[in-house]
């Protein structure tokens, strides 16, 4: 399998699709957001630092996430391919990645912003990694995968969501052009009504 980057705005479905791809092709799913949230949960120094940025919808400094990814890509299970979810998010991160890896495919999941706002507004996550939406779970908010009670991510609050979308537009969207010029970018246009399975079918065709 190949080294893949998933691009897309927050709430575009990167995490969900990355998990499906990782499972289907048996490659590690590397999410910088998940790694940072683990640090926060464990109360590490890095986690304490990162939390101030994440809670404001801002990006964690490039040097921090670049080190995290360089370290993770050096682990044995990343030798036969991986899927990067949420990294790179800036041109500086993409340039740093180019120095340590060859990226075979960049998949850009393109979802209209109004659909994103609607999705993030009701997004529920679980400590097991599952993601759902308020409209899909029962009132007790039990995770369909593991049965734990799901919760709203701190950075999915409406005021933080708009900051994250602004950050995406300014700092991450330029990566579409960056990878477009390199020639390894494929954009998938997703509409609000497309299901997870429908998007995954399209993604599999691309892969
Ligand atoms: P995510 O789970 O990918 O939506 O990431 C959640 C938050 O973690 C983001 O809003 C950022 O604050 C931070 N984060 C995750 N990945 C990166 C990255 N590559 N660069 C900077 N900050 C990141």
XYZ file of N, CA and C and ligand atoms in Angstrom:
644
model
N 0.861 -1.206 0.000
C 0.000 0.000 0.000
C 0.882 1.235 0.000
N 0.236 2.356 -0.174
C 0.994 3.588 -0.387
C 0.951 4.512 0.814
N 1.726 5.577 0.717
C 1.683 6.644 1.711
C 0.657 7.684 1.250
N -0.372 7.845 2.064
C -1.510 8.675 1.653
C -1.700 9.820 2.632
N -2.048 10.980 2.103
C -2.439 12.127 2.931
C -3.906 12.416 2.647
N -4.678 12.629 3.719
C -6.074 13.049 3.550
C -6.169 14.526 3.863
N -6.615 15.293 2.893
C -6.829 16.731 3.102
C -8.331 16.984 3.195
N -8.676 18.101 3.801
C -10.104 18.451 3.868
C -10.341 19.305 5.093
N -11.397 20.096 5.046
C -11.726 20.980 6.167
C -12.108 20.146 7.387
N -12.054 20.764 8.578
C -12.556 20.034 9.755
C -14.014 19.646 9.498
N -14.368 18.419 9.816
C -15.751 17.995 9.608
C -16.038 17.465 8.214
N -15.000 17.397 7.369
C -15.222 16.886 6.003
C -15.382 15.375 6.003
N -15.006 14.745 7.104
C -15.108 13.280 7.174
C -13.760 12.600 7.032
N -12.678 13.348 7.209
C -11.334 12.767 7.071
C -11.127 11.600 8.030
N -11.468 11.821 9.289
C -11.221 10.799 10.310
C -11.979 9.520 10.014
N -13.250 9.670 9.627
C -14.092 8.514 9.330
C -13.542 7.752 8.129
N -13.224 8.468 7.067
C -12.712 7.802 5.863
C -11.325 7.204 6.126
N -10.493 7.921 6.894
C -9.152 7.406 7.184
C -9.235 6.086 7.937
N -10.184 5.998 8.883
C -10.336 4.757 9.653
C -10.762 3.611 8.729
N -11.656 3.899 7.794
C -12.113 2.859 6.860
C -10.977 2.411 5.940
N -10.208 3.376 5.455
C -9.090 3.061 4.562
C -8.052 2.212 5.315
N -7.736 2.634 6.544
C -6.734 1.924 7.344
C -7.153 0.474 7.546
N -8.440 0.276 7.811
C -8.971 -1.058 8.049
C -8.956 -1.899 6.775
N -9.389 -1.288 5.691
C -9.483 -2.008 4.404
C -8.102 -2.437 3.895
N -7.114 -1.551 4.034
C -5.797 -1.827 3.447
C -4.751 -2.219 4.483
N -5.214 -2.306 5.739
C -4.325 -2.762 6.809
C -3.062 -1.901 6.943
N -3.268 -0.612 6.993
C -2.162 0.329 7.196
C -2.516 1.213 8.396
N -1.508 1.780 9.093
C -1.839 2.611 10.253
C -2.519 3.936 9.879
N -3.466 4.304 10.724
C -4.182 5.584 10.601
C -3.489 6.548 11.549
N -2.818 7.535 10.991
C -2.052 8.465 11.821
C -2.755 9.816 11.841
N -3.384 10.118 12.975
C -4.128 11.370 13.125
C -3.419 12.236 14.151
N -2.911 13.397 13.703
C -2.221 14.281 14.652
C -3.202 14.778 15.719
N -4.456 15.028 15.310
C -5.459 15.470 16.293
C -5.641 14.429 17.394
N -5.720 13.143 16.996
C -5.910 12.068 17.983
C -4.687 11.950 18.892
N -3.488 12.087 18.303
C -2.263 11.992 19.108
C -2.228 13.146 20.122
N -2.604 14.349 19.661
C -2.607 15.513 20.568
C -3.657 15.340 21.671
N -4.835 14.821 21.303
C -5.877 14.620 22.331
C -5.437 13.572 23.356
N -4.664 12.585 22.919
C -4.149 11.579 23.859
C -3.189 12.253 24.853
N -2.343 13.126 24.339
C -1.429 13.861 25.222
C -2.214 14.704 26.229
N -3.290 15.333 25.758
C -4.092 16.176 26.661
C -4.701 15.307 27.765
N -5.247 14.171 27.352
C -5.891 13.261 28.298
C -4.898 12.762 29.344
N -3.691 12.503 28.890
C -2.671 11.973 29.812
C -1.966 13.071 30.598
N -2.280 14.335 30.255
C -1.724 15.465 30.998
C -0.231 15.660 30.796
N 0.301 15.248 29.643
C 1.731 15.463 29.394
C 1.991 16.958 29.184
N 3.271 17.329 29.242
C 3.647 18.737 29.038
C 3.193 19.199 27.649
N 3.435 18.326 26.673
C 3.028 18.640 25.303
C 1.503 18.844 25.230
N 0.777 17.987 25.935
C -0.682 18.079 25.944
C -1.166 19.388 26.557
N -0.532 19.800 27.651
C -0.928 21.046 28.324
C -0.711 22.235 27.382
N 0.436 22.212 26.680
C 0.736 23.282 25.713
C -0.267 23.278 24.559
N -0.507 22.088 24.007
C -1.358 21.970 22.819
C -2.793 22.393 23.114
N -3.254 22.115 24.314
C -4.662 22.366 24.658
C -5.035 23.842 24.469
N -4.127 24.747 24.809
C -4.460 26.174 24.703
C -4.748 26.547 23.244
N -4.004 25.933 22.316
C -4.234 26.221 20.896
C -5.520 25.543 20.419
N -5.658 24.266 20.745
C -6.782 23.474 20.246
C -8.109 24.068 20.718
N -8.171 24.471 21.986
C -9.427 25.002 22.526
C -9.841 26.311 21.857
N -8.869 27.007 21.270
C -9.216 28.251 20.574
C -9.435 28.035 19.079
N -9.336 26.792 18.642
C -9.513 26.497 17.221
C -8.281 26.842 16.402
N -7.170 27.112 17.094
C -5.935 27.476 16.387
C -5.081 26.235 16.143
N -4.108 26.383 15.241
C -3.197 25.276 14.993
C -2.117 25.234 16.062
N -1.744 24.044 16.427
C -0.602 23.813 17.316
C 0.650 24.170 16.483
N 1.692 24.756 17.091
C 2.855 25.172 16.301
C 3.425 24.051 15.422
N 3.864 24.450 14.227
C 4.394 23.500 13.251
C 5.462 22.580 13.850
N 6.404 23.165 14.599
C 7.534 22.363 15.090
C 7.043 21.195 15.953
N 5.978 21.444 16.725
C 5.454 20.402 17.621
C 4.884 19.242 16.808
N 4.003 19.563 15.850
C 3.364 18.471 15.091
C 4.337 17.800 14.135
N 5.297 18.557 13.604
C 6.288 17.954 12.705
C 7.098 16.897 13.469
N 7.486 17.218 14.692
C 8.232 16.237 15.503
C 7.388 15.000 15.782
N 6.108 15.224 16.100
C 5.210 14.093 16.395
C 5.142 13.160 15.183
N 4.964 13.751 13.998
C 4.780 12.934 12.794
C 6.086 12.240 12.403
N 7.207 12.961 12.491
C 8.497 12.344 12.138
C 8.731 11.123 13.014
N 8.416 11.261 14.291
C 8.588 10.160 15.231
C 7.663 8.986 14.876
N 6.409 9.314 14.572
C 5.423 8.259 14.281
C 5.741 7.524 12.980
N 6.202 8.268 11.975
C 6.498 7.629 10.685
C 7.727 6.729 10.773
N 8.535 6.956 11.804
C 9.723 6.127 11.996
C 9.412 4.794 12.645
N 8.202 4.607 13.115
C 7.856 3.341 13.773
C 7.609 2.240 12.732
N 7.884 1.032 13.143
C 7.882 -0.111 12.223
C 6.614 -0.292 11.408
N 5.470 -0.051 12.023
C 4.215 -0.333 11.306
C 3.959 0.653 10.171
N 4.775 1.706 10.076
C 4.567 2.683 9.003
C 5.419 2.374 7.776
N 6.131 1.257 7.842
C 7.052 0.935 6.739
C 6.325 0.563 5.445
N 5.140 -0.029 5.582
C 4.441 -0.494 4.375
C 3.266 0.384 3.991
N 3.357 1.657 4.313
C 2.287 2.581 3.956
C 1.537 3.056 5.189
N 0.867 4.184 5.039
C 0.098 4.777 6.154
C -0.870 5.797 5.585
N -1.816 6.161 6.411
C -2.714 7.235 6.019
C -2.618 8.352 7.049
N -2.233 9.523 6.584
C -2.087 10.692 7.454
C -3.395 11.482 7.433
N -3.942 11.713 8.612
C -5.240 12.399 8.735
C -5.029 13.656 9.582
N -5.158 14.818 8.947
C -4.998 16.074 9.696
C -3.575 16.598 9.695
N -2.720 16.019 8.917
C -1.342 16.481 8.734
C -0.960 16.199 7.302
N -0.346 17.119 6.578
C -0.003 18.478 6.986
C -1.203 19.429 6.950
N -1.082 20.511 7.702
C -2.119 21.538 7.721
C -1.574 22.904 7.328
N -0.274 22.986 7.098
C 0.335 24.239 6.630
C 1.372 23.879 5.573
N 1.759 24.884 4.789
C 2.796 24.651 3.779
C 4.092 24.214 4.464
N 4.431 24.845 5.589
C 5.674 24.476 6.292
C 5.644 23.004 6.702
N 4.495 22.525 7.142
C 4.380 21.101 7.511
C 4.545 20.210 6.276
N 3.955 20.627 5.143
C 4.054 19.827 3.915
C 5.506 19.760 3.465
N 6.219 20.874 3.581
C 7.630 20.880 3.178
C 8.460 19.983 4.088
N 8.146 20.016 5.390
C 8.869 19.149 6.325
C 8.574 17.680 6.016
N 7.337 17.388 5.672
C 6.961 16.006 5.344
C 7.715 15.525 4.102
N 7.826 16.419 3.119
C 8.546 16.056 1.890
C 9.986 15.641 2.167
N 10.540 16.172 3.251
C 11.939 15.845 3.562
C 12.085 14.439 4.142
N 11.003 13.933 4.776
C 11.148 12.625 5.447
C 10.332 11.509 4.797
N 9.507 11.849 3.802
C 8.622 10.818 3.237
C 8.310 11.111 1.776
N 7.908 10.061 1.068
C 7.385 10.242 -0.281
C 5.893 9.997 -0.205
N 5.136 10.995 -0.550
C 3.680 10.856 -0.498
C 3.184 10.471 -1.888
N 2.505 9.327 -1.963
C 2.071 8.818 -3.262
C 0.753 9.437 -3.703
N -0.108 9.698 -2.714
C -1.438 10.189 -3.078
C -1.954 11.147 -2.013
N -2.486 12.261 -2.471
C -3.140 13.208 -1.569
C -4.612 13.261 -1.967
N -5.440 12.852 -1.041
C -6.870 12.783 -1.318
C -7.540 13.962 -0.614
N -8.140 14.831 -1.418
C -8.775 16.033 -0.865
C -10.282 15.799 -0.814
N -10.819 15.764 0.393
C -12.270 15.571 0.541
C -12.912 16.946 0.647
N -13.714 17.248 -0.372
C -14.237 18.591 -0.535
C -15.735 18.626 -0.205
N -16.073 19.244 0.903
C -17.479 19.291 1.342
C -17.900 20.760 1.489
N -19.103 21.147 1.021
C -19.530 22.539 1.182
C -19.543 22.958 2.658
N -19.136 24.219 2.915
C -19.019 24.692 4.295
C -20.331 24.621 5.076
N -21.473 24.839 4.411
C -22.727 24.802 5.183
C -22.994 23.384 5.713
N -22.602 22.380 4.923
C -22.770 20.994 5.390
C -21.826 20.713 6.561
N -20.638 21.286 6.499
C -19.649 21.087 7.566
C -20.145 21.675 8.883
N -20.699 22.874 8.811
C -21.166 23.537 10.032
C -22.278 22.707 10.680
N -23.151 22.182 9.841
C -24.242 21.338 10.324
C -23.701 20.059 10.991
N -22.728 19.439 10.349
C -22.157 18.195 10.886
C -21.435 18.415 12.206
N -20.565 19.445 12.231
C -19.776 19.657 13.449
C -20.674 20.090 14.593
N -21.776 20.762 14.251
C -22.728 21.221 15.265
C -23.302 20.059 16.059
N -23.442 18.894 15.455
C -24.039 17.762 16.170
C -23.090 16.595 16.332
N -21.792 16.825 16.101
C -20.850 15.693 16.130
C -20.651 15.186 17.560
N -20.654 13.885 17.683
C -20.349 13.235 18.967
C -19.152 12.326 18.740
N -18.272 12.270 19.727
C -17.124 11.371 19.616
C -17.093 10.453 20.832
N -16.327 9.387 20.690
C -16.237 8.417 21.777
C -14.765 8.199 22.105
N -14.489 7.830 23.335
C -13.085 7.601 23.708
C -12.490 6.427 22.937
N -13.340 5.568 22.332
C -12.806 4.451 21.539
C -12.393 4.898 20.142
N -12.672 6.164 19.816
C -12.272 6.678 18.500
C -13.433 6.809 17.530
N -14.594 6.246 17.882
C -15.743 6.317 16.976
C -16.301 7.748 16.932
N -16.919 8.063 15.819
C -17.543 9.373 15.639
C -18.977 9.153 15.200
N -19.894 9.995 15.674
C -21.271 9.890 15.211
C -21.901 11.290 15.205
N -23.193 11.321 15.012
C -23.897 12.607 14.997
C -25.123 12.445 15.877
N -25.486 13.546 16.523
C -26.593 13.544 17.475
C -27.863 12.898 16.878
N -28.025 13.058 15.544
C -29.248 12.514 14.929
C -29.195 10.996 14.734
N -28.007 10.398 14.874
C -27.898 8.956 14.624
C -27.891 8.113 15.899
N -27.731 8.770 17.072
C -27.654 7.968 18.300
C -28.904 8.178 19.162
N -29.146 7.254 20.089
C -30.286 7.380 20.997
C -30.023 8.507 21.990
N -31.086 8.842 22.775
C -30.947 9.988 23.676
C -29.889 9.735 24.764
N -29.578 8.472 25.061
C -28.536 8.223 26.067
C -27.120 8.359 25.490
N -27.040 8.648 24.181
C -25.761 8.941 23.503
C -24.733 7.820 23.637
N -25.207 6.578 23.647
C -24.269 5.445 23.740
C -23.569 5.229 22.399
N -22.291 4.922 22.468
C -21.504 4.673 21.256
C -21.998 3.386 20.584
N -22.307 3.436 19.272
C -22.766 2.231 18.580
C -21.686 1.144 18.521
N -20.436 1.533 18.700
C -19.343 0.549 18.608
C -19.068 -0.121 19.947
N -18.919 0.707 21.022
C -18.432 0.124 22.281
C -19.387 0.323 23.458
N -20.430 1.157 23.278
C -21.418 1.310 24.346
C -21.105 2.394 25.365
N -19.919 2.998 25.279
C -19.589 4.133 26.177
C -20.470 5.335 25.821
N -20.571 6.275 26.768
C -21.339 7.490 26.464
C -20.460 8.430 25.620
N -21.026 8.876 24.490
C -20.270 9.759 23.591
C -20.371 11.204 24.082
N -19.481 12.047 23.618
C -19.467 13.435 24.077
C -19.128 14.382 22.929
N -19.372 15.689 23.172
C -19.057 16.716 22.174
C -17.614 17.177 22.415
N -16.805 17.181 21.367
C -15.432 17.663 21.514
C -15.448 19.135 21.899
N -14.545 19.545 22.810
C -14.487 20.949 23.241
C -14.365 21.890 22.052
N -13.577 21.471 21.046
C -13.361 22.376 19.916
C -14.444 22.263 18.847
N -15.537 21.552 19.138
C -16.691 21.541 18.234
C -17.760 22.553 18.660
N -17.466 23.369 19.691
C -18.405 24.419 20.078
C -18.498 25.429 18.935
N -19.705 26.036 18.704
C -19.890 26.878 17.511
C -18.819 27.954 17.324
N -18.420 28.647 18.400
C -17.453 29.744 18.216
C -16.081 29.187 17.800
N -15.762 27.994 18.281
C -14.470 27.402 17.914
C -14.516 26.874 16.485
N -15.688 26.352 16.082
C -15.822 25.816 14.732
C -15.553 26.914 13.702
N -16.096 28.124 13.929
C -15.866 29.168 12.922
C -14.389 29.556 12.881
N -13.724 29.559 14.041
C -12.279 29.852 14.045
C -11.529 28.770 13.269
N -11.925 27.507 13.457
C -11.224 26.406 12.774
C -11.413 26.481 11.259
N -12.638 26.877 10.842
C -12.878 26.972 9.392
C -12.060 28.116 8.789
N -11.911 29.200 9.563
C -11.115 30.326 9.080
C -9.638 29.919 8.969
N -9.176 29.214 9.993
C -7.789 28.715 9.973
C -7.591 27.790 8.772
N -8.581 26.929 8.523
C -8.492 26.012 7.384
C -8.335 26.807 6.083
N -9.212 27.806 5.899
C -9.197 28.566 4.648
C -7.856 29.269 4.453
N -7.358 29.868 5.540
C -6.119 30.654 5.411
C -4.878 29.765 5.324
N -4.794 28.750 6.184
C -3.522 28.032 6.329
C -3.481 26.669 5.651
N -4.629 25.984 5.560
C -4.598 24.607 5.041
C -5.041 24.516 3.581
N -6.049 25.321 3.194
C -6.541 25.240 1.815
C -5.429 25.467 0.777
N -4.417 26.320 1.057
C -3.335 26.473 0.065
C -2.603 25.169 -0.271
N -2.773 24.142 0.576
C -2.122 22.859 0.281
C -2.722 22.185 -0.948
N -3.964 22.534 -1.283
C -4.585 21.942 -2.474
C -3.765 22.350 -3.700
N -3.382 23.619 -3.740
C -2.563 24.089 -4.849
C -1.145 23.484 -4.773
N -0.618 23.412 -3.553
C 0.737 22.878 -3.341
C 0.848 21.456 -3.922
N -0.118 20.601 -3.545
C -0.060 19.218 -4.025
C -0.555 19.115 -5.468
N -1.452 20.022 -5.855
C -1.918 20.042 -7.251
C -0.736 20.219 -8.187
N 0.171 21.104 -7.824
C 1.350 21.367 -8.663
C 2.277 20.160 -8.713
N 2.323 19.425 -7.607
C 3.188 18.233 -7.582
C 2.600 17.100 -8.401
N 1.287 17.145 -8.615
C 0.652 16.145 -9.468
C 0.179 14.891 -8.753
N 0.162 14.890 -7.404
C -0.314 13.681 -6.713
C -1.643 13.894 -5.979
N -2.389 14.926 -6.393
C -3.641 15.271 -5.719
C -4.864 14.751 -6.473
N -5.797 14.157 -5.725
C -7.096 13.808 -6.297
C -8.164 14.421 -5.392
N -9.055 15.227 -5.964
C -10.119 15.832 -5.160
C -11.416 15.053 -5.337
N -12.072 14.794 -4.225
C -13.355 14.098 -4.252
C -14.417 15.078 -3.745
N -15.388 15.383 -4.588
C -16.444 16.310 -4.168
C -17.559 15.534 -3.486
N -17.840 15.917 -2.242
C -18.854 15.219 -1.456
C -19.997 16.189 -1.182
N -21.242 15.715 -1.345
C -22.359 16.598 -1.028
C -22.909 16.232 0.348
N -23.704 17.129 0.900
C -24.217 16.954 2.260
C -24.979 15.642 2.411
N -25.615 15.182 1.315
C -26.472 14.000 1.432
C -25.708 12.686 1.224
N -24.443 12.743 0.816
C -23.682 11.501 0.610
C -23.449 10.784 1.938
N -23.665 9.484 1.949
C -23.419 8.726 3.184
C -21.935 8.374 3.278
N -21.536 7.954 4.476
C -20.149 7.506 4.701
C -19.792 6.406 3.703
N -20.730 5.461 3.509
C -20.453 4.321 2.618
C -20.298 4.787 1.175
N -21.149 5.737 0.772
C -21.053 6.241 -0.610
C -19.708 6.927 -0.850
N -19.289 7.724 0.133
C -17.995 8.409 -0.019
C -16.874 7.370 -0.070
N -16.979 6.356 0.779
C -15.917 5.333 0.812
C -15.821 4.577 -0.511
N -16.949 4.359 -1.156
C -16.928 3.700 -2.474
C -16.118 4.535 -3.460
N -16.349 5.853 -3.443
C -15.612 6.748 -4.351
C -14.120 6.712 -3.995
N -13.845 6.784 -2.685
C -12.456 6.796 -2.215
C -11.737 5.515 -2.667
N -12.409 4.386 -2.531
C -11.781 3.111 -2.918
C -11.438 3.094 -4.405
N -12.328 3.676 -5.210
C -12.043 3.721 -6.659
C -10.772 4.523 -6.919
N -10.646 5.648 -6.189
C -9.450 6.483 -6.356
C -8.198 5.713 -5.942
N -8.301 4.984 -4.835
C -7.137 4.252 -4.311
C -6.761 3.083 -5.225
P -8.396 17.243 14.213
O -8.763 16.123 15.115
O -7.554 16.812 13.036
O -9.580 18.073 13.803
O -7.438 18.212 15.075
C -7.921 18.875 16.221
C -7.042 20.060 16.542
O -5.707 19.616 16.817
C -6.892 21.084 15.432
O -7.962 22.019 15.395
C -5.562 21.729 15.800
O -5.704 22.642 16.868
C -4.764 20.552 16.302
N -4.035 19.896 15.194
C -4.244 18.665 14.666
N -3.408 18.418 13.652
C -2.645 19.526 13.519
C -1.609 19.920 12.623
N -1.200 19.116 11.632
N -1.073 21.150 12.792
C -1.449 21.968 13.772
N -2.436 21.680 14.639
C -3.036 20.471 14.514
